[in-house]
Coordinates of C-alpha atoms in Angstrom, one line a residue:
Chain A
X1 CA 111.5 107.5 112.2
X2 CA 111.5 111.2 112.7
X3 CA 109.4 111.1 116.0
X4 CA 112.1 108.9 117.3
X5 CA 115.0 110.8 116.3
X6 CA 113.5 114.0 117.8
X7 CA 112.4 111.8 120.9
X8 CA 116.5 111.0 120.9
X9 CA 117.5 114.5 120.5
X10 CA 114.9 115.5 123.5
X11 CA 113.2 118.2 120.6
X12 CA 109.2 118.4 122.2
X13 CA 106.5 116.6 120.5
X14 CA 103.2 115.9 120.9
X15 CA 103.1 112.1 123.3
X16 CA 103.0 109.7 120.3
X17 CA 103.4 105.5 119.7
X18 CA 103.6 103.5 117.0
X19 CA 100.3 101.2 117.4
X20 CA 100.0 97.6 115.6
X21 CA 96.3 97.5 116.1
X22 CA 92.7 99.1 117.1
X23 CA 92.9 97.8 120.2
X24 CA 96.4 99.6 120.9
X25 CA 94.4 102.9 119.7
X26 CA 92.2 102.2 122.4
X27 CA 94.8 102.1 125.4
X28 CA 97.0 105.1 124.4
X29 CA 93.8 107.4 124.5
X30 CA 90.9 108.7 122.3
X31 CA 90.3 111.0 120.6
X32 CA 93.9 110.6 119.0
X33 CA 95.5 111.8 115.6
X34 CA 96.7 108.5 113.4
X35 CA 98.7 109.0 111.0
X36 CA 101.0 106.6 108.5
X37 CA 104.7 106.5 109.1
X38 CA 105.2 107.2 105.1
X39 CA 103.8 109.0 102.5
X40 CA 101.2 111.5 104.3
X41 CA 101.0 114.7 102.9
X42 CA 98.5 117.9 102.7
X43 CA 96.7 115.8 105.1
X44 CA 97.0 112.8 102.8
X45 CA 97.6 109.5 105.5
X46 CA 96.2 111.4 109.0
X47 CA 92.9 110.7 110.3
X48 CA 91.2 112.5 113.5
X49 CA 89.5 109.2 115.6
X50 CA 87.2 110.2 118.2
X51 CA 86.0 106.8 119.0
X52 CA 87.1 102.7 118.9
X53 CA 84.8 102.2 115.9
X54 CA 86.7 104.9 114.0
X55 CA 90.0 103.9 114.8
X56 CA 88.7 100.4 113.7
X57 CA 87.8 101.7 110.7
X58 CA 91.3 103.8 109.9
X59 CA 93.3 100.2 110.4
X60 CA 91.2 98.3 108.5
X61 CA 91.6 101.0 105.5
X62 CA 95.1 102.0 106.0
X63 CA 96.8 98.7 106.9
X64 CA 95.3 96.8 104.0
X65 CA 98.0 99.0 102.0
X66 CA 100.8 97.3 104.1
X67 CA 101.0 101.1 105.7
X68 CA 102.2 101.3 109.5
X69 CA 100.2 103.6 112.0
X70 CA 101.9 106.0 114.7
X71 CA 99.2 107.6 117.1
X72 CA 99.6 111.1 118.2
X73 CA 98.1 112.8 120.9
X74 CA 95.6 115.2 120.3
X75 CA 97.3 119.2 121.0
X76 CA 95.1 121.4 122.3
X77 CA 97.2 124.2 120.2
X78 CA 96.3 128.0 119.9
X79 CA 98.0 127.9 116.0
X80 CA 100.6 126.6 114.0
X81 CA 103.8 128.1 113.6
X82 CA 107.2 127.5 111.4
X83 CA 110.6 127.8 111.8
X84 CA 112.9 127.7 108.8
X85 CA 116.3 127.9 108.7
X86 CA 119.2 127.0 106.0
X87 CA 122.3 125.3 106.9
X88 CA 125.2 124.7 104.9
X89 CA 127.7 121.8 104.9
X90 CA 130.2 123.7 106.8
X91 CA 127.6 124.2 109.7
X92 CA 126.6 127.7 109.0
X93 CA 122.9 128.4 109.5
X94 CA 120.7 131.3 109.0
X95 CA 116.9 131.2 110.6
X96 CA 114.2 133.6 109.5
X97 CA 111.8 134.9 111.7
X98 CA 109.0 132.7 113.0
X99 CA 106.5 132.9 110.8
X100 CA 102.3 132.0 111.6
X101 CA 100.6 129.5 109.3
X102 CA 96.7 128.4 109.1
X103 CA 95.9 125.2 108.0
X104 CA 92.1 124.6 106.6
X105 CA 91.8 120.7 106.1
X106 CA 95.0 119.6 106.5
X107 CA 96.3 121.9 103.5
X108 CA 98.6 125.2 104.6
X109 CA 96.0 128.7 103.3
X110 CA 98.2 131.2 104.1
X111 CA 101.3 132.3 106.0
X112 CA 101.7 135.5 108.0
X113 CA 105.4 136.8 108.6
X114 CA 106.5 137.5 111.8
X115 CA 104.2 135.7 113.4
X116 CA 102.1 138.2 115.2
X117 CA 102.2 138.9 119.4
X118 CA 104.3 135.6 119.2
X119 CA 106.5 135.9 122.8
X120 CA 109.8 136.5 121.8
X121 CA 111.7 133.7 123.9
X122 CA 108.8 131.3 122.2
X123 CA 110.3 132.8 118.8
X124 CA 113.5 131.8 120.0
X125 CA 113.1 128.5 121.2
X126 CA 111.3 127.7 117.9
X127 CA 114.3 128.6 116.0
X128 CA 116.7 126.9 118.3
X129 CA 114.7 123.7 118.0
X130 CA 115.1 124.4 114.1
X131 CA 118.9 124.8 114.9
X132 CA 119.3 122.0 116.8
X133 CA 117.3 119.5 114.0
X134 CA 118.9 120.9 111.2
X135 CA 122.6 120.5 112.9
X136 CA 122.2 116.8 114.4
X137 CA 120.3 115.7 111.2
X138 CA 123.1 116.9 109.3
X139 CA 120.7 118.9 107.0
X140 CA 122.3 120.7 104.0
X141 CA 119.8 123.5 102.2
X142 CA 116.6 124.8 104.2
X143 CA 114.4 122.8 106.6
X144 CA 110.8 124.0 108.2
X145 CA 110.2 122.8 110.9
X146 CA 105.9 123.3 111.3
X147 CA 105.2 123.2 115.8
X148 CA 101.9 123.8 117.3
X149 CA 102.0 126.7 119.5
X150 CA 100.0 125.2 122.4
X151 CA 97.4 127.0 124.6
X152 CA 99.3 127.3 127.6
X153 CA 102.3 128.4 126.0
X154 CA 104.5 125.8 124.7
X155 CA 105.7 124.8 121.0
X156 CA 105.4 121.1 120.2
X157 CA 107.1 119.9 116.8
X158 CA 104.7 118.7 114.2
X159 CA 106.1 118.1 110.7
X160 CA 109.3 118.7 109.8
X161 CA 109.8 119.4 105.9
X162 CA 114.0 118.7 104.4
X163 CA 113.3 121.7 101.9
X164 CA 112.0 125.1 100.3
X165 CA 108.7 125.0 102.2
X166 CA 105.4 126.6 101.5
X167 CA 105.6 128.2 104.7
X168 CA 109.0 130.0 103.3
X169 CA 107.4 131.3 100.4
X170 CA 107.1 134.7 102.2
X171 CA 110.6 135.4 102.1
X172 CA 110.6 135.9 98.0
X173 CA 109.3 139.3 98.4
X174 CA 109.5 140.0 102.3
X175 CA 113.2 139.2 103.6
X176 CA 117.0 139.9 102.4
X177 CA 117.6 136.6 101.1
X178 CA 114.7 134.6 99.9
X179 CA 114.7 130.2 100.9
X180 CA 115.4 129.6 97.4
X181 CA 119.1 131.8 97.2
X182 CA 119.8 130.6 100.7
X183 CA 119.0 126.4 99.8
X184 CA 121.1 127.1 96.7
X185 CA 123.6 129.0 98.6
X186 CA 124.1 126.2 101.6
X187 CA 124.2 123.3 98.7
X188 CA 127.0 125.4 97.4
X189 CA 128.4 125.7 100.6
X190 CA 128.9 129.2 99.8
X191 CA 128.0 131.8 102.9
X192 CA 124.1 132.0 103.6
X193 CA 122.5 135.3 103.2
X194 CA 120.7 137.5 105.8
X195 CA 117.5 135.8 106.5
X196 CA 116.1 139.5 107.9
X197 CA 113.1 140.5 107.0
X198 CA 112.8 143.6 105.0
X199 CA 109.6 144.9 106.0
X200 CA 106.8 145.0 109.4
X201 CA 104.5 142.4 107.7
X202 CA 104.9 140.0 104.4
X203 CA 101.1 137.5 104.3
X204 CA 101.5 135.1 102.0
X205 CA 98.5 133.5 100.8
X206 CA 98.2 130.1 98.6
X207 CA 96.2 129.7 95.6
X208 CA 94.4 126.9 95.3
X209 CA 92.9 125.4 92.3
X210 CA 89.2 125.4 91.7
X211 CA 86.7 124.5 89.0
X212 CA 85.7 128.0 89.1
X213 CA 89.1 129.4 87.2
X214 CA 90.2 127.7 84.0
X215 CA 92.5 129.6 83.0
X216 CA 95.0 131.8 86.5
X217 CA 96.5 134.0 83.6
X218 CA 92.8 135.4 83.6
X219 CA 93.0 136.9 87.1
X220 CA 95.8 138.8 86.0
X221 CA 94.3 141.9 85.5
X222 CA 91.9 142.5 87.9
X223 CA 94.6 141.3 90.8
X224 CA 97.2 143.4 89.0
X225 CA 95.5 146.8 88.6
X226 CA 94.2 146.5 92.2
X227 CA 97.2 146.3 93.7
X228 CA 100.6 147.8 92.2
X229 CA 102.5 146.5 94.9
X230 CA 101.3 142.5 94.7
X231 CA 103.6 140.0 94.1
X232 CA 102.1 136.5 92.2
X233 CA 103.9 133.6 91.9
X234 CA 101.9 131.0 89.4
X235 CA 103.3 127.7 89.0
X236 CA 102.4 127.2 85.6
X237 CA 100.7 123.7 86.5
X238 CA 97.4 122.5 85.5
X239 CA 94.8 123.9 87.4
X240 CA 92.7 121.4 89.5
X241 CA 90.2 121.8 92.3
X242 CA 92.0 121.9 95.5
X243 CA 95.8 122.2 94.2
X244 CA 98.3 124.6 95.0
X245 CA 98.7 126.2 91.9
X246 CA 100.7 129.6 93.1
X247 CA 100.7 131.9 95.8
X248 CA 100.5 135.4 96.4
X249 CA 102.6 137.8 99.2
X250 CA 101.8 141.5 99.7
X251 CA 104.1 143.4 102.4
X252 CA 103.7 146.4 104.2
X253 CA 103.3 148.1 107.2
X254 CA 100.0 147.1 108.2
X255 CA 98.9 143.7 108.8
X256 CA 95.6 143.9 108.5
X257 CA 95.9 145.7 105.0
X258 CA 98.4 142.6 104.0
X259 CA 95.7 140.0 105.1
X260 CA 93.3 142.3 102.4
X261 CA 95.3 142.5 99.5
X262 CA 96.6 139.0 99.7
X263 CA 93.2 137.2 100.3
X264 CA 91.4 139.3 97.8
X265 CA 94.5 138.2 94.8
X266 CA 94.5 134.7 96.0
X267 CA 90.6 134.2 96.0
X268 CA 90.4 136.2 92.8
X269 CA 92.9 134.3 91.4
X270 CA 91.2 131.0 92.3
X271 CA 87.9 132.2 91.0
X272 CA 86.5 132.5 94.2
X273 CA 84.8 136.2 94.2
X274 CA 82.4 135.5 91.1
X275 CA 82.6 139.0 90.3
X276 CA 84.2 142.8 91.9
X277 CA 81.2 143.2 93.4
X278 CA 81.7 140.4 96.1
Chain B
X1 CA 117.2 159.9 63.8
X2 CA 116.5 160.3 67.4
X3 CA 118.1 164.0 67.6
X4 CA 115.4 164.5 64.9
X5 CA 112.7 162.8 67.1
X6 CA 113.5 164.4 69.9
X7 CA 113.7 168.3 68.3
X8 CA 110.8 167.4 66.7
X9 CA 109.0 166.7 70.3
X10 CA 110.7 169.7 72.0
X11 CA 112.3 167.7 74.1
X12 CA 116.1 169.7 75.5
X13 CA 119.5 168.5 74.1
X14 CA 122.8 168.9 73.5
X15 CA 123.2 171.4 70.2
X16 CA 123.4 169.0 67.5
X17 CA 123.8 168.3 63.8
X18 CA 124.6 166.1 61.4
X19 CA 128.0 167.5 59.6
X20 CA 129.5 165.6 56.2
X21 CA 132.9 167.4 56.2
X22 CA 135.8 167.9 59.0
X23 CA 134.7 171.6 58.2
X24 CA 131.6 171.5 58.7
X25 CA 133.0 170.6 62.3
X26 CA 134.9 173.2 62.9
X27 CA 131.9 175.7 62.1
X28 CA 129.4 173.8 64.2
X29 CA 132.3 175.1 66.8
X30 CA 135.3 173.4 68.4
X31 CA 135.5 171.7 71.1
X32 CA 132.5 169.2 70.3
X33 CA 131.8 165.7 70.4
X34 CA 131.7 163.4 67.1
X35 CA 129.5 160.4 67.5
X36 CA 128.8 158.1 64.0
X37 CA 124.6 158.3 63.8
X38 CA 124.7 154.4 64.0
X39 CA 126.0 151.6 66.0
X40 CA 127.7 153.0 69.0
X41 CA 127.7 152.0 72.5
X42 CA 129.1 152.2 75.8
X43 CA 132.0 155.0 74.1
X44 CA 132.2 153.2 71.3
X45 CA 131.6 155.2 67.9
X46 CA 132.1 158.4 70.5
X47 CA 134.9 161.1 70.2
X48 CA 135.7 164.5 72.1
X49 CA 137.4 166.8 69.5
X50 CA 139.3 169.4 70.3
X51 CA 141.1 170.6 67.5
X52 CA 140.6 170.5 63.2
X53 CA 143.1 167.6 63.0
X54 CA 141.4 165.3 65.4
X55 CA 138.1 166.0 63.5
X56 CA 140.4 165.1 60.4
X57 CA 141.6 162.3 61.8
X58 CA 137.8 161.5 63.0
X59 CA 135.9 161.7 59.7
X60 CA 139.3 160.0 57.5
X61 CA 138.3 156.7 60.1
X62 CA 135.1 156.5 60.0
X63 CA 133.7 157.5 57.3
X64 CA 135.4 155.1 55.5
X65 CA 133.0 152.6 57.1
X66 CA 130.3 154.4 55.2
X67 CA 129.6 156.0 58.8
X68 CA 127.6 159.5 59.0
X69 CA 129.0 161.8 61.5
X70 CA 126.9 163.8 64.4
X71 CA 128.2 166.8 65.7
X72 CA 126.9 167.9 69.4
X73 CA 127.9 170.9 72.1
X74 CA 130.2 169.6 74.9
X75 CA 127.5 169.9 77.8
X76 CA 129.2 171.3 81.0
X77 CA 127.4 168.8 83.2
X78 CA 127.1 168.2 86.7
X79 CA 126.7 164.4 86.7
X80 CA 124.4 161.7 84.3
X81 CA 121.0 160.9 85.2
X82 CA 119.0 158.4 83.9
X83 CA 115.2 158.4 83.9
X84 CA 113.5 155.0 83.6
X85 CA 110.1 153.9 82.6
X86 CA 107.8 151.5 81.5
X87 CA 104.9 151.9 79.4
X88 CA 101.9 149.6 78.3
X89 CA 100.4 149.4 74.6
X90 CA 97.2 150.6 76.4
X91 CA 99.5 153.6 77.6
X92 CA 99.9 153.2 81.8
X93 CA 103.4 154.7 82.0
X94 CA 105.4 153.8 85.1
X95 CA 108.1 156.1 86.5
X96 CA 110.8 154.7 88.5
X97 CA 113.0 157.2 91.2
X98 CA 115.3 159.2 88.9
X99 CA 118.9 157.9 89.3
X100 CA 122.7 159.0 89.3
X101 CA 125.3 157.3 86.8
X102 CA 128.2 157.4 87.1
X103 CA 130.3 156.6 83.7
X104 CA 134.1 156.0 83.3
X105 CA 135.4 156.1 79.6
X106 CA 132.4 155.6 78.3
X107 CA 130.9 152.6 80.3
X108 CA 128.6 152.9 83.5
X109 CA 130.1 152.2 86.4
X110 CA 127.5 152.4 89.3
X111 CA 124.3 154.1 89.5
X112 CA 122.9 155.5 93.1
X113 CA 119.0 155.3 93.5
X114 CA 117.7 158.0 94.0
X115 CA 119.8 160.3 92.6
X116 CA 121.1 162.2 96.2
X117 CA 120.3 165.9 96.6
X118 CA 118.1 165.8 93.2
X119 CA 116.3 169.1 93.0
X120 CA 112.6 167.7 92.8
X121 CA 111.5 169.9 90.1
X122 CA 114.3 169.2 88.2
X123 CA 113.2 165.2 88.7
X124 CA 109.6 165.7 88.3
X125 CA 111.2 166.6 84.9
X126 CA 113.3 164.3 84.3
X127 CA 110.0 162.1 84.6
X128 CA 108.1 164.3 82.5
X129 CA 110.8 163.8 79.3
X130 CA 111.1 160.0 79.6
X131 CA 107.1 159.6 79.7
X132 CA 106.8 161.9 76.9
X133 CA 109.2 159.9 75.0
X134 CA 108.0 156.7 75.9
X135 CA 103.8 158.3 74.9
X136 CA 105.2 159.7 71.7
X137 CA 107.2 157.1 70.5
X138 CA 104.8 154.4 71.4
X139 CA 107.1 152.6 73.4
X140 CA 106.1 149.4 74.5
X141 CA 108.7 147.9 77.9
X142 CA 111.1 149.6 79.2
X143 CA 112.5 152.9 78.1
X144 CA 115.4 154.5 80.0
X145 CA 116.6 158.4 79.0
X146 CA 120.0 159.0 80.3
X147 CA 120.4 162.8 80.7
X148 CA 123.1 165.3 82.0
X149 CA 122.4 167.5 84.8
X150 CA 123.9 171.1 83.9
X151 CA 125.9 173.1 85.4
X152 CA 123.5 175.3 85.4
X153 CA 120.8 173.6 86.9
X154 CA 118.6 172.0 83.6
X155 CA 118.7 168.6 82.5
X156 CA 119.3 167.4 78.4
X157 CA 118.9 164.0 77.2
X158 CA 122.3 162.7 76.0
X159 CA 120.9 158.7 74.9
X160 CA 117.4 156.7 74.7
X161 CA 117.5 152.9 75.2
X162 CA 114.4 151.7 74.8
X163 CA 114.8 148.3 76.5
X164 CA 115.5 147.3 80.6
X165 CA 118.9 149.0 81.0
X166 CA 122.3 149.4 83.1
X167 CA 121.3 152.0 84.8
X168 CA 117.9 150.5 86.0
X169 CA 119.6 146.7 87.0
X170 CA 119.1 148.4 90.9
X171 CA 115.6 147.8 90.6
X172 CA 116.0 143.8 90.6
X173 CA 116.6 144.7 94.5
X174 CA 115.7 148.4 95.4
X175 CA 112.4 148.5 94.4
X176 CA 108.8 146.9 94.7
X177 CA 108.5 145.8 91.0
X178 CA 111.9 145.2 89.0
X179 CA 112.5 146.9 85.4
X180 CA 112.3 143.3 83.6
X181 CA 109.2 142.5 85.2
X182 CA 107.7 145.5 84.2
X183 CA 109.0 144.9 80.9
X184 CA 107.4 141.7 80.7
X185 CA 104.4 143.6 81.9
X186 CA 104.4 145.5 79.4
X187 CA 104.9 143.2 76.4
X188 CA 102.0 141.3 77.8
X189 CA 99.8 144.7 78.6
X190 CA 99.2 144.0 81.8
X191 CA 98.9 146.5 84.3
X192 CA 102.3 148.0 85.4
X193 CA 103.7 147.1 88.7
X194 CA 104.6 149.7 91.5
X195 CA 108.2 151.6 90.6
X196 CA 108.6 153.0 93.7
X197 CA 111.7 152.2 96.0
X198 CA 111.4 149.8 99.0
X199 CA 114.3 151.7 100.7
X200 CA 116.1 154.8 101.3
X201 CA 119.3 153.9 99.1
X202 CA 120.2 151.3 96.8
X203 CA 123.6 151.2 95.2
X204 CA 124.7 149.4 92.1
X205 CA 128.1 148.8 90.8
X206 CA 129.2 147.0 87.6
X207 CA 131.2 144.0 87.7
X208 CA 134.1 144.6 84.7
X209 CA 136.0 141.5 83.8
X210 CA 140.0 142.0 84.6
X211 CA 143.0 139.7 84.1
X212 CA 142.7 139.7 87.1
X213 CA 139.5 137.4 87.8
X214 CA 139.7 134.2 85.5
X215 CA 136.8 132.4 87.3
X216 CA 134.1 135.0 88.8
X217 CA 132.3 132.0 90.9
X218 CA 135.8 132.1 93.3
X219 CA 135.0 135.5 94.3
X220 CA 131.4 134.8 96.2
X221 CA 132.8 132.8 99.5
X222 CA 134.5 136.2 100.6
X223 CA 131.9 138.5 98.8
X224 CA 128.9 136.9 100.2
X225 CA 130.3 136.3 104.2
X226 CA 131.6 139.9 103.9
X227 CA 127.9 141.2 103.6
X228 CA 125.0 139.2 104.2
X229 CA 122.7 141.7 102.6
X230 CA 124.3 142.2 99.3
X231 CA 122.9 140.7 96.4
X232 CA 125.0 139.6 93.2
X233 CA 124.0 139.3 89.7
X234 CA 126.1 137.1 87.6
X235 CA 125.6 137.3 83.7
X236 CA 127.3 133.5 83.0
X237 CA 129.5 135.3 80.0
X238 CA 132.8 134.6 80.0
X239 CA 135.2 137.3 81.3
X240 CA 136.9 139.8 79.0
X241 CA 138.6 142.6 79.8
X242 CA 136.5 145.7 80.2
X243 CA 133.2 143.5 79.6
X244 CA 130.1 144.0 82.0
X245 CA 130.1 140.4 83.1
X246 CA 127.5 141.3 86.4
X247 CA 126.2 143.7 88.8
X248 CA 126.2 144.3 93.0
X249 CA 123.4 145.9 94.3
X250 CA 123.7 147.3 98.0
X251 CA 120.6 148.7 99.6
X252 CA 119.9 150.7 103.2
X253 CA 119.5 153.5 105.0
X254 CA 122.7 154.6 104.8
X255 CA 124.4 156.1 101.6
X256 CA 127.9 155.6 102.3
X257 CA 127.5 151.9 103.7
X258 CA 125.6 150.9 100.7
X259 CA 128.6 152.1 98.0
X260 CA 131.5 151.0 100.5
X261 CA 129.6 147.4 100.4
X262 CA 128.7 147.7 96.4
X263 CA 132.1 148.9 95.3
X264 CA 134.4 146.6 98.2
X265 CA 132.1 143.6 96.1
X266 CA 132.4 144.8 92.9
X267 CA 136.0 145.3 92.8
X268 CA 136.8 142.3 94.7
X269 CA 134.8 140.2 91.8
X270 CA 136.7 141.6 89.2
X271 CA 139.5 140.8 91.3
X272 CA 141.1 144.5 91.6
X273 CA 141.7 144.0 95.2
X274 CA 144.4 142.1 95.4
X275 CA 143.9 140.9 98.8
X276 CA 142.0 141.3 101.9
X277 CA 144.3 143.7 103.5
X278 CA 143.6 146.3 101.0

């Protein structure tokens, strides 16, 4: 449904069809992304098929839940990147800066804001397409909209996301107005705030649950004392391997000493390090 | 009790003692300023004396509360400053930028962080007295010391609140860790977070309720599209004359721009603008 609607509103994607069998895998093209129409998540309901027998195997698994399969094309893409803007009822919308996310199996690791040596009428044409979802959808509050950045230079839209996003978490600590005020703010029609960011760099990396960290209140001290400046953002949800149980920003003026301070917290927090000596 | 405290520790202030008679005022030396030892805030349980009758009139009211009187020097001050810090049981002390306050009949009406044109000595200071309070009282959160700046160039402490106060509400937005979540910091001793400020200038005004204002939500559609980058702070109480009922914090590079924006916001929530066109 969304592929069609952005295939109406002329918004690039990635070549894609809704297939009703292997065989209809086989004639759009291999090696192909499949993915189900509904549900799919973190990864959850997308499969990478290189071959028939694989894409045999995907439709035998997936349809047997009544699930219907659209096949993408595979995008040669350099990284993924995320536009995220908040519009209100009355049309107003504000769009923060383009912001660079990594994905590691299907789940988003960490965010870097702006995203770096990102060509500046590719920034803008990400936020446009943003604009231009968010205004013929009709979307009240924030939507990200997640595009591969492809290796000769294009965006493609990948996901698109009808909410606070964990590829807006960044602007808590690193823009004027944070995706939270500003959702509020557009569901109260009221006037958005300025989506600037406040500062050169804000990283923002996840922490994700592992068997290794009981208890995330423990990595308060270590992450705390290291790093004055740090901001951690725990969810207060059960910790389990592989969930997003918080996330972590640290701003600055230097990138690379951004990327430090927030992979160091995040691993910490997850139990990753084993001890200060790692 | 706290004059006490304070003599005890050395720490400068107003000339002070407790007096049990109007005439006992009048030879601790007229004028003065009568404040009951108990119970007062924002100008309440304050009086300036000028004369033997008012300190009659003074003692006949409260004293028949039971009240004991405190007798201190009228300081010829500059301005008010306030220094603000947070301390740990395990004793890390953190020292936010000391700040200007600005008070109107007893109340605080803005505060500018930092305090402009602050000799540093005289804020290294400033510092100095609110961490020695906070180490020797065995303060645990937030402690702020309001002081007056002389005349002559020294600073005195005038009042101790030992909890996140007025004067420090700019740090929700000027600086890299807030007052309440180094209070909670605190409580919890974990290690303190960075006071410092993210930017040049933050400005923060006090939203008063008026007549004026029945309903403070009505005032955010023009507040809020006025300035993108200001950031409101509404308490939920309901509006009383003269009660603090929220805060504007305006922050930038530029002084005068940041207490235009605070105070055009401020005033237009407590609806003393009247209209646009003033």
């Amino acid at each position: 449904v969304m592929r069609a609607a952005l295939g109406r509103l002329g918004i690039p994607c990635p070549r894609n069809l809704v297939v009703e069998s292997p065989e209809e895998v086989g004639a759009f093209g291999l090696p192909c992304v499949l993915k189900t129409t509904r549900g799919g998540y973190d990864g959850k309901g997308v499969w990478f098929v290189t071959s028939q027998a694989e894409a045999d195997e995907v439709f035998e698994q997936a349809t047997s839940t009544g699930a219907q399969i659209l096949a993408e094309e595979l995008v040669d893409f350099r990284r993924e990147l995320s536009a995220l803007v908040a519009r209100s009822p009355s049309g107003q919308v504000a769009a923060w800066p383009v912001v660079a996310s990594e994905q590691r199996d299907g789940v988003c690791r960490e965010v870097i804001a702006p995203a770096p040596d990102l060509d500046p009428d590719l920034a803008v044409e990400a936020q446009q397409i943003a604009m231009t979802i968010a205004g013929e959808l009709g979307v009240v509050g924030v939507l990200a909209v997640e595009l591969f950045e492809t290796s000769d230079g294009r965006v493609l839209v990948n996901e698109l996301a009808m909410r606070p996003h964990n590829t807006g978490h960044w602007t808590q600590d690193g823009s004027v107005t944070s995706q939270f005020e500003n959702h509020l703010r557009a569901v109260l029609d009221l006037p958005l705030g300025s989506p600037d960011a406040r500062v050169p760099w804000t990283v923002m990396v996840n922490i994700l649950g592992t068997d290794a960290r009981g208890e995330l209140f423990d990595g308060y001290p270590h992450a705390l004392a290291r790093d004055p400046r740090l901001k951690v953002h725990l969810y207060g949800k059960a910790v389990r391997p592989g969930r997003k149980v918080g996330h972590v920003n640290a701003y600055g003026d230097d990138l690379e000493d951004c990327l430090e301070r927030a992979r160091h917290a995040a691993a910490w927090f997850a139990g990753e390090l084993g001890d200060e000596s790692e």
